[in-house]
PDB file of N, CA and C in Angstrom:
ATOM      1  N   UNK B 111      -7.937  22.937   8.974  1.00 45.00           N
ATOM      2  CA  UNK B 111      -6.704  22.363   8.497  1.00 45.00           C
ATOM      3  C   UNK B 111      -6.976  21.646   7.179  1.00 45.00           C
ATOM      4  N   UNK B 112      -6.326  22.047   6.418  1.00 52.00           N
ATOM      5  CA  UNK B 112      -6.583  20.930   4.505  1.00 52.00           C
ATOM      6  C   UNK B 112      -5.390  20.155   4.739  1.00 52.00           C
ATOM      7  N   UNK B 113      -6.246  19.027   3.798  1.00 56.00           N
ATOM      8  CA  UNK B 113      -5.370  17.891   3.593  1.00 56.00           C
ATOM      9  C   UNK B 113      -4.311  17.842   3.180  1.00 56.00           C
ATOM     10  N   UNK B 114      -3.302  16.996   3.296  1.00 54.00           N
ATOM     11  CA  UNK B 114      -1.769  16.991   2.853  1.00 54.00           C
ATOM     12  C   UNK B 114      -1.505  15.657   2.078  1.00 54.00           C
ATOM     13  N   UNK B 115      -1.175  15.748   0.904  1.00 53.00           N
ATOM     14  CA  UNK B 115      -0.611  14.411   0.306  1.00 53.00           C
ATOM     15  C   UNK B 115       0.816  14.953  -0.733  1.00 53.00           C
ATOM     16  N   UNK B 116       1.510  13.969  -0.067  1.00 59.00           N
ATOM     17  CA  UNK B 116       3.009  13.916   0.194  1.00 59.00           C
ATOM     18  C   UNK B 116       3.292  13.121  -1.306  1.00 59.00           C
ATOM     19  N   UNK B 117       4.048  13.544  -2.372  1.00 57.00           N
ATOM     20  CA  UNK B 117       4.054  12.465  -3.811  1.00 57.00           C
ATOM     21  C   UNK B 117       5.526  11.935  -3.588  1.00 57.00           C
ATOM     22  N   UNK B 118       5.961  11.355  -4.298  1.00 54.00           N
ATOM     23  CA  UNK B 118       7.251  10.144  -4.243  1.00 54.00           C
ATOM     24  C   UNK B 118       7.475  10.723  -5.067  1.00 54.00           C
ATOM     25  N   UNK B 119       9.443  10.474  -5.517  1.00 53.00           N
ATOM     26  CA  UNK B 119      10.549  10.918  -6.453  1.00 53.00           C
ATOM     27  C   UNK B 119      10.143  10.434  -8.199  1.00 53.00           C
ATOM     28  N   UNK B 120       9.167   9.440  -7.743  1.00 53.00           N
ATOM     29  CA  UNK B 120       9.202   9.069  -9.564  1.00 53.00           C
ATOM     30  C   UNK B 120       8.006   9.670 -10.222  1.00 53.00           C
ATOM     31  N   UNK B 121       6.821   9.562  -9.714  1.00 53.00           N
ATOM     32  CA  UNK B 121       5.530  10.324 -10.581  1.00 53.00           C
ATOM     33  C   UNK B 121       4.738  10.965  -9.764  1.00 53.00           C
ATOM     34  N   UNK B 122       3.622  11.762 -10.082  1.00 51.00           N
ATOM     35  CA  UNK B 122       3.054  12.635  -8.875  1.00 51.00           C
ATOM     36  C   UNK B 122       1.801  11.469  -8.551  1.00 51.00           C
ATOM     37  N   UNK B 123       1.687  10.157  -9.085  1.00 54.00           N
ATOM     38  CA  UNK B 123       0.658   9.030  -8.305  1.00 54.00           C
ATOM     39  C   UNK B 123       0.923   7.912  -7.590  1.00 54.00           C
ATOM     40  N   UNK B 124       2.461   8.490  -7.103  1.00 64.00           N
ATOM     41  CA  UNK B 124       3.301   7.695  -6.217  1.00 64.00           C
ATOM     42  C   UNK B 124       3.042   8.440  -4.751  1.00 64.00           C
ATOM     43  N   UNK B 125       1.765   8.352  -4.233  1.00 70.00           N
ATOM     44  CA  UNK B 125       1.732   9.202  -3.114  1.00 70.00           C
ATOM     45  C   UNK B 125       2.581   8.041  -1.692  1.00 70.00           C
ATOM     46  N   UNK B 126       3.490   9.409  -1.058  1.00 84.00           N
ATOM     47  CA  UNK B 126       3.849   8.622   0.212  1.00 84.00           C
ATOM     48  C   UNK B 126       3.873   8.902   1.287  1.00 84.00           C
ATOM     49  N   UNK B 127       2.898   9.778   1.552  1.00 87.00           N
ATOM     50  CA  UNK B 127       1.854  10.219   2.735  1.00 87.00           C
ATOM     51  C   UNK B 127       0.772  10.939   2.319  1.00 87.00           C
ATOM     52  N   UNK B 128      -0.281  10.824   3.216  1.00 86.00           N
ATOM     53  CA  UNK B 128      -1.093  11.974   3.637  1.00 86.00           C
ATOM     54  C   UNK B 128      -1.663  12.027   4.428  1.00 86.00           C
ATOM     55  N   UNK B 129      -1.835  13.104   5.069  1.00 88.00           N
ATOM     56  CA  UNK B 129      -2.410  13.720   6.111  1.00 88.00           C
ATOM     57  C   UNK B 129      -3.870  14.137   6.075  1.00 88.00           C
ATOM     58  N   UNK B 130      -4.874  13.684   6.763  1.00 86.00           N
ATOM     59  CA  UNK B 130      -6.402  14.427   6.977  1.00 86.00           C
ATOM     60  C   UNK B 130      -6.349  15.485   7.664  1.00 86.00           C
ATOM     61  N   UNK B 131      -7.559  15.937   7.553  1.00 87.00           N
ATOM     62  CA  UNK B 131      -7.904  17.217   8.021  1.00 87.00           C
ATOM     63  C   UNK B 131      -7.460  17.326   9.752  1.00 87.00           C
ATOM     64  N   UNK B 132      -7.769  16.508   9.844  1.00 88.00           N
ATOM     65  CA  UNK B 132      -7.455  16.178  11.672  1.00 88.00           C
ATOM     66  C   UNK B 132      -5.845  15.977  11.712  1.00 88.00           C
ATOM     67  N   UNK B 133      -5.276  16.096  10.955  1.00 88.00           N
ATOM     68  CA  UNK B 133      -3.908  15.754  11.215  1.00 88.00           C
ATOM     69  C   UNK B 133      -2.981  13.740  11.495  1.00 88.00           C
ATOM     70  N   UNK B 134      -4.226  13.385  11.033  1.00 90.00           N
ATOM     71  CA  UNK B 134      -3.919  12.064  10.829  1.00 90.00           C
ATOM     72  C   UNK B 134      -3.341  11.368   9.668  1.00 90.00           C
ATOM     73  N   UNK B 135      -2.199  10.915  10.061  1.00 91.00           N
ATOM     74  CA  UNK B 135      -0.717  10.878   8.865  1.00 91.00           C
ATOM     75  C   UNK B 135      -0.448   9.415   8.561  1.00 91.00           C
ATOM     76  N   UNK B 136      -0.675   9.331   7.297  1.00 91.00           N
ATOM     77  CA  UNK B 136      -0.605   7.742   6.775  1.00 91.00           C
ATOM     78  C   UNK B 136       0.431   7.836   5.758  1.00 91.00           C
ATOM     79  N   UNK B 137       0.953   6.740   5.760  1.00 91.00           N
ATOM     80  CA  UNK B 137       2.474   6.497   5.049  1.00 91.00           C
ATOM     81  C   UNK B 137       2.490   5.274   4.102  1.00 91.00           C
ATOM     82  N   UNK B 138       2.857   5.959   3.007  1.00 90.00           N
ATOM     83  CA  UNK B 138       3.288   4.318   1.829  1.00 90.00           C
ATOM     84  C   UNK B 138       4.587   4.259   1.594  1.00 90.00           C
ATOM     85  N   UNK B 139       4.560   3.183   1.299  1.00 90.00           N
ATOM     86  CA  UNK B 139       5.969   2.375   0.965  1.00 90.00           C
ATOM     87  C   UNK B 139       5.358   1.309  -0.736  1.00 90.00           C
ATOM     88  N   UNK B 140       6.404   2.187  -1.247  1.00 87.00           N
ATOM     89  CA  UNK B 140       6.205   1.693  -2.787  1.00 87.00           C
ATOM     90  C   UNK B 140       7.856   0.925  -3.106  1.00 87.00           C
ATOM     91  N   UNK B 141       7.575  -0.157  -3.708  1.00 87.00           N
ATOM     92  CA  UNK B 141       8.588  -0.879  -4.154  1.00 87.00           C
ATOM     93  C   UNK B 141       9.000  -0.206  -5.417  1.00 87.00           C
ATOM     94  N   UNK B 142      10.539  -1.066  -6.246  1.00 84.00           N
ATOM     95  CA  UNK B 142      10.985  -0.243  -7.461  1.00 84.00           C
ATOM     96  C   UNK B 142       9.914  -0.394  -8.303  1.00 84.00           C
ATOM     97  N   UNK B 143       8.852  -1.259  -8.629  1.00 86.00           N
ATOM     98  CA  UNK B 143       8.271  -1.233  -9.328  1.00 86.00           C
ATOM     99  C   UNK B 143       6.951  -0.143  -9.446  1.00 86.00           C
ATOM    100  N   UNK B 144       6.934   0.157  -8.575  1.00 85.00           N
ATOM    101  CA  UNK B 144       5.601   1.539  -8.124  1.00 85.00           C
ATOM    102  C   UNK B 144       4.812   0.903  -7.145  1.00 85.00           C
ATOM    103  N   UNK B 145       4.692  -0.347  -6.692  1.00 91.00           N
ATOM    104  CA  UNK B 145       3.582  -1.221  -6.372  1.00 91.00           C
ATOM    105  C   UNK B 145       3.392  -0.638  -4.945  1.00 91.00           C
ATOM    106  N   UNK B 146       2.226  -0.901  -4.284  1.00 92.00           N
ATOM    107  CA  UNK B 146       2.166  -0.280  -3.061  1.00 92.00           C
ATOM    108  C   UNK B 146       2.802  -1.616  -1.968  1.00 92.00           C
ATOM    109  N   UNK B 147       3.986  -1.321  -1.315  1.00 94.00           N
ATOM    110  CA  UNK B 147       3.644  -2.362  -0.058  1.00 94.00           C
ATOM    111  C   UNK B 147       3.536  -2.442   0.731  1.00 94.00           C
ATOM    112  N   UNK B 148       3.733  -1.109   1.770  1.00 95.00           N
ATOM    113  CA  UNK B 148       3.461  -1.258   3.114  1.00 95.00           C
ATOM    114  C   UNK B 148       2.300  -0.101   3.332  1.00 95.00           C
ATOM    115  N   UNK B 149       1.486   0.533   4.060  1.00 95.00           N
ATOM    116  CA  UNK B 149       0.794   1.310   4.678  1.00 95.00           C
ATOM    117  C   UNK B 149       1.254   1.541   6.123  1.00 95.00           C
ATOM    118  N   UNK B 150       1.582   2.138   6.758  1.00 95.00           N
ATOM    119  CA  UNK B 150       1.743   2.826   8.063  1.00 95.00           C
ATOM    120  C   UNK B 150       0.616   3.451   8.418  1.00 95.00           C
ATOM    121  N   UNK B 151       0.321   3.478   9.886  1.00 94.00           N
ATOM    122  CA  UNK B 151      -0.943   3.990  10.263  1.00 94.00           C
ATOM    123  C   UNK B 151      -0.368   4.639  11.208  1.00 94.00           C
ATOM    124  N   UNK B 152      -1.190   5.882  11.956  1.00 94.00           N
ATOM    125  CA  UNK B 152      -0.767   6.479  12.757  1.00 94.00           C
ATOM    126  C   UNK B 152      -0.121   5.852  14.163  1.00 94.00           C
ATOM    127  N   UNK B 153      -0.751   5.084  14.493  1.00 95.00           N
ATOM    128  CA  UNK B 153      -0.479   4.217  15.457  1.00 95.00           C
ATOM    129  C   UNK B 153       0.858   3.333  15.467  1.00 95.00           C
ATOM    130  N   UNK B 154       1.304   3.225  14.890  1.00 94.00           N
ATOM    131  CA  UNK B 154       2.556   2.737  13.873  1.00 94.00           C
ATOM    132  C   UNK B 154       2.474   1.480  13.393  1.00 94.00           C
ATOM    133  N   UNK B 155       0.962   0.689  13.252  1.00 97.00           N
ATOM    134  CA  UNK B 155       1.173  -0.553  13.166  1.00 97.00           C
ATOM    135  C   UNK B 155       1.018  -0.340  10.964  1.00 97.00           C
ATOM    136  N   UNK B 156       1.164  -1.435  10.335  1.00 97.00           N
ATOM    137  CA  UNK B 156       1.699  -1.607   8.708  1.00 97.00           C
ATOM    138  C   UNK B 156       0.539  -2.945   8.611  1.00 97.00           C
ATOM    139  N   UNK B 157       0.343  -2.146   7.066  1.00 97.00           N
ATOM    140  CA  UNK B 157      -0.605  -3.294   6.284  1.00 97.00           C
ATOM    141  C   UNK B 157       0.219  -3.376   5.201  1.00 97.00           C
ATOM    142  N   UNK B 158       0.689  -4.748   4.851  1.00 97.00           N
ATOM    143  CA  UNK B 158       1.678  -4.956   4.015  1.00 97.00           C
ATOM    144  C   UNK B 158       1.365  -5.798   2.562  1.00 97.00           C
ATOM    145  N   UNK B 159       1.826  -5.933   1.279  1.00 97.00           N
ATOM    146  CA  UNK B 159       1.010  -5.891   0.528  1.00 97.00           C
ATOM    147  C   UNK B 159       2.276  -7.294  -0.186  1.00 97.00           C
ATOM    148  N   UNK B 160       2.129  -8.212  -0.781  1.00 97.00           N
ATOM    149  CA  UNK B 160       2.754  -9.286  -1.086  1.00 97.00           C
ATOM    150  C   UNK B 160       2.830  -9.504  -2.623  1.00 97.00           C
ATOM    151  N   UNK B 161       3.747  -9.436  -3.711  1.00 95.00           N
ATOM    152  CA  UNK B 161       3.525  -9.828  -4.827  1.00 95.00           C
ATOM    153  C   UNK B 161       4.067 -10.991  -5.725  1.00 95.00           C
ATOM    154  N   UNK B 162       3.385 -11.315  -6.829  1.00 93.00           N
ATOM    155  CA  UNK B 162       4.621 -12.303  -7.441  1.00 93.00           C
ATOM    156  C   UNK B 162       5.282 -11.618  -8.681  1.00 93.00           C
ATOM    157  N   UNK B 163       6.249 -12.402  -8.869  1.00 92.00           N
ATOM    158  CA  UNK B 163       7.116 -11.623 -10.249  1.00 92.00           C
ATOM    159  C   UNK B 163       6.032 -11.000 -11.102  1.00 92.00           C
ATOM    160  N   UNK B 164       5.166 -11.600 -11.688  1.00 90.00           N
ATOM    161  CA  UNK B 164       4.780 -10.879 -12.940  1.00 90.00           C
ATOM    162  C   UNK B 164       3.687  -9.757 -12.124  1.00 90.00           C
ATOM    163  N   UNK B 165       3.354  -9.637 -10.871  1.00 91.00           N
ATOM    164  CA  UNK B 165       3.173  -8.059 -10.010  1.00 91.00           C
ATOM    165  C   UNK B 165       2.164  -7.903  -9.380  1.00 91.00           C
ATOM    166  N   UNK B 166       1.019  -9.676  -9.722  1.00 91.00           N
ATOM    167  CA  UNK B 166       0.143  -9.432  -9.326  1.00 91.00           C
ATOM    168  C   UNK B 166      -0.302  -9.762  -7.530  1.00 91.00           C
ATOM    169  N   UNK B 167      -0.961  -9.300  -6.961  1.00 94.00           N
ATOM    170  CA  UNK B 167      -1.069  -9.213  -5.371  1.00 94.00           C
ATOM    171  C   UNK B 167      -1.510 -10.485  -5.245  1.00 94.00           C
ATOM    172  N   UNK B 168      -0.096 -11.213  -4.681  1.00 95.00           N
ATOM    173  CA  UNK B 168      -0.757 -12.906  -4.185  1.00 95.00           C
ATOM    174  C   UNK B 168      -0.929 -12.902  -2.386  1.00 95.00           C
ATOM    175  N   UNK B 169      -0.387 -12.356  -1.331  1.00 97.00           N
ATOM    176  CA  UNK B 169      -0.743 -11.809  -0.346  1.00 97.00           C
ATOM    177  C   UNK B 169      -0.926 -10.558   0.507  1.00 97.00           C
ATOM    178  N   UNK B 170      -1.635 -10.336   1.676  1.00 97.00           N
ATOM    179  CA  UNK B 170      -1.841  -8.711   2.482  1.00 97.00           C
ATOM    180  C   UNK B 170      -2.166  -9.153   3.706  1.00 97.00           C
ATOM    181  N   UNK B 171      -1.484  -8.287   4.760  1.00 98.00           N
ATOM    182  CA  UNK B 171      -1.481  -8.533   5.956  1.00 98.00           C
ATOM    183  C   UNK B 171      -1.729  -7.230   6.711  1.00 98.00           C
ATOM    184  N   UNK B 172      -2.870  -7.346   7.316  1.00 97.00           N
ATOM    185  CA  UNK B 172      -3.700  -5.775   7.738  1.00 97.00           C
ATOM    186  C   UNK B 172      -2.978  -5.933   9.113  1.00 97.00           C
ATOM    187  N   UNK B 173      -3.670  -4.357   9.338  1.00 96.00           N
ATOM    188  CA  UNK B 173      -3.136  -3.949  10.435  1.00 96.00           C
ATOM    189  C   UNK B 173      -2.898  -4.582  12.077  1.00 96.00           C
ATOM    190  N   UNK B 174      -3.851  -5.672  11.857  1.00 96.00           N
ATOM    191  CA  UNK B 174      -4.317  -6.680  13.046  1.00 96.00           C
ATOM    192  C   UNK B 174      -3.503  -7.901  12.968  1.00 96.00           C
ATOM    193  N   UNK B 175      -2.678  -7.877  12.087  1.00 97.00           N
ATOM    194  CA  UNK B 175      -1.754  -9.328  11.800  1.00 97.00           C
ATOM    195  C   UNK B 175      -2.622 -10.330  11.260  1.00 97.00           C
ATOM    196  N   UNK B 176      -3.706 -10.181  10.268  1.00 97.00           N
ATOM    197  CA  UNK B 176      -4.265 -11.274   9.450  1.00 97.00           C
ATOM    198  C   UNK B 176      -3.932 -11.342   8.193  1.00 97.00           C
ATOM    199  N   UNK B 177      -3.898 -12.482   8.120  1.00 97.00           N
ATOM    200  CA  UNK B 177      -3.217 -12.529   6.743  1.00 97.00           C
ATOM    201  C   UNK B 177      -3.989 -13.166   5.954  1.00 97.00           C
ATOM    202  N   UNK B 178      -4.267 -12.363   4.050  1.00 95.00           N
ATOM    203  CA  UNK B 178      -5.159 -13.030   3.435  1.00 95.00           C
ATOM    204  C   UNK B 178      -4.774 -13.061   2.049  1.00 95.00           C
ATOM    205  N   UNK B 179      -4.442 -14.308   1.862  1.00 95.00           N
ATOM    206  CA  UNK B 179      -4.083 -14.638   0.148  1.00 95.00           C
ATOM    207  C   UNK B 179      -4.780 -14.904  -0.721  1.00 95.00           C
ATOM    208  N   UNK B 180      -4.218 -14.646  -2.206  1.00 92.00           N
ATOM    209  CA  UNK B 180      -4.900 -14.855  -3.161  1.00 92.00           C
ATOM    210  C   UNK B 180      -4.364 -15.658  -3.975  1.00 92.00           C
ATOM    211  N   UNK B 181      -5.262 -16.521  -4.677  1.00 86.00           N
ATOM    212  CA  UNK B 181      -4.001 -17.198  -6.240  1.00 86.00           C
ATOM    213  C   UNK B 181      -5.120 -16.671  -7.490  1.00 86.00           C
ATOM    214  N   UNK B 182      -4.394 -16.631  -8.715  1.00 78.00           N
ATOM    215  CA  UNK B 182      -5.207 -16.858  -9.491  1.00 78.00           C
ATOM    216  C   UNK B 182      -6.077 -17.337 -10.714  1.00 78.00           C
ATOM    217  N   UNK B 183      -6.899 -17.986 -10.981  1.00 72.00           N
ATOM    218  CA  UNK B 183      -7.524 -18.782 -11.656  1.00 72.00           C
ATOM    219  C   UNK B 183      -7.113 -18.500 -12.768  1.00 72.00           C
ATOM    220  N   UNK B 184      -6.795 -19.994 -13.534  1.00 73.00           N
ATOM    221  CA  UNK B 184      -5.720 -19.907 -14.775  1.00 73.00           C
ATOM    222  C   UNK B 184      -6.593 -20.026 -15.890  1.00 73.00           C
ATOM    223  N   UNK B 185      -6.419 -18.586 -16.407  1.00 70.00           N
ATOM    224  CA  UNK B 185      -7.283 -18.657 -17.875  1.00 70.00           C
ATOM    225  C   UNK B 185      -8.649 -17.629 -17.328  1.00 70.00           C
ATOM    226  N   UNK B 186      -8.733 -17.391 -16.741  1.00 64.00           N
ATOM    227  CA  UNK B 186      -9.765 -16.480 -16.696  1.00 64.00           C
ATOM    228  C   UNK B 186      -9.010 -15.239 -16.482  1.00 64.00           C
ATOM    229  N   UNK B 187      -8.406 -14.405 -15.999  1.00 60.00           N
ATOM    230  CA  UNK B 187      -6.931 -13.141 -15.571  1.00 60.00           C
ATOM    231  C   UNK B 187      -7.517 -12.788 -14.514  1.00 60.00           C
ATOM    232  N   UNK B 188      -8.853 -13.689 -13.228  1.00 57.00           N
ATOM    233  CA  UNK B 188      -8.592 -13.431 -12.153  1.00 57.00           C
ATOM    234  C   UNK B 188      -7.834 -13.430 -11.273  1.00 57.00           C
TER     235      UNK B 188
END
């Protein structure tokens, strides 16, 4: 079985699935901006992806319900 990756309505690096060889089917969820925010796993549980206005990833919450934030250091563009 070959792999399957599924592209989104706006560019072909807007992927919003794919499938492995085994038939194991993972799902994105892209906001208007392209950004990635959710992941779906086969199992149906979501790793969800948190941003601030100007886009950068200030929280993510994996599949296990942990949640891990970021801020970032002003003046360096970490």
């Amino acid at each position: 079985m070959a792999r399957q990756i599924i592209g989104g309505p706006f560019f072909s690096a807007e992927v919003t699935a794919r499938t492995d060889p085994f038939g194991v089917r993972y799902e994105f969820i892209h906001d208007t901006n392209l950004q990635l925010t959710k992941v779906a796993n086969p199992q149906g549980l979501e790793w969800s992806y948190v941003y601030d206005p100007a886009g950068h990833l200030i929280s993510e919450t994996d599949f296990d319900g942990r949640a891990h934030t970021y801020r970032r250091r002003i003046g360096t563009g970490i």
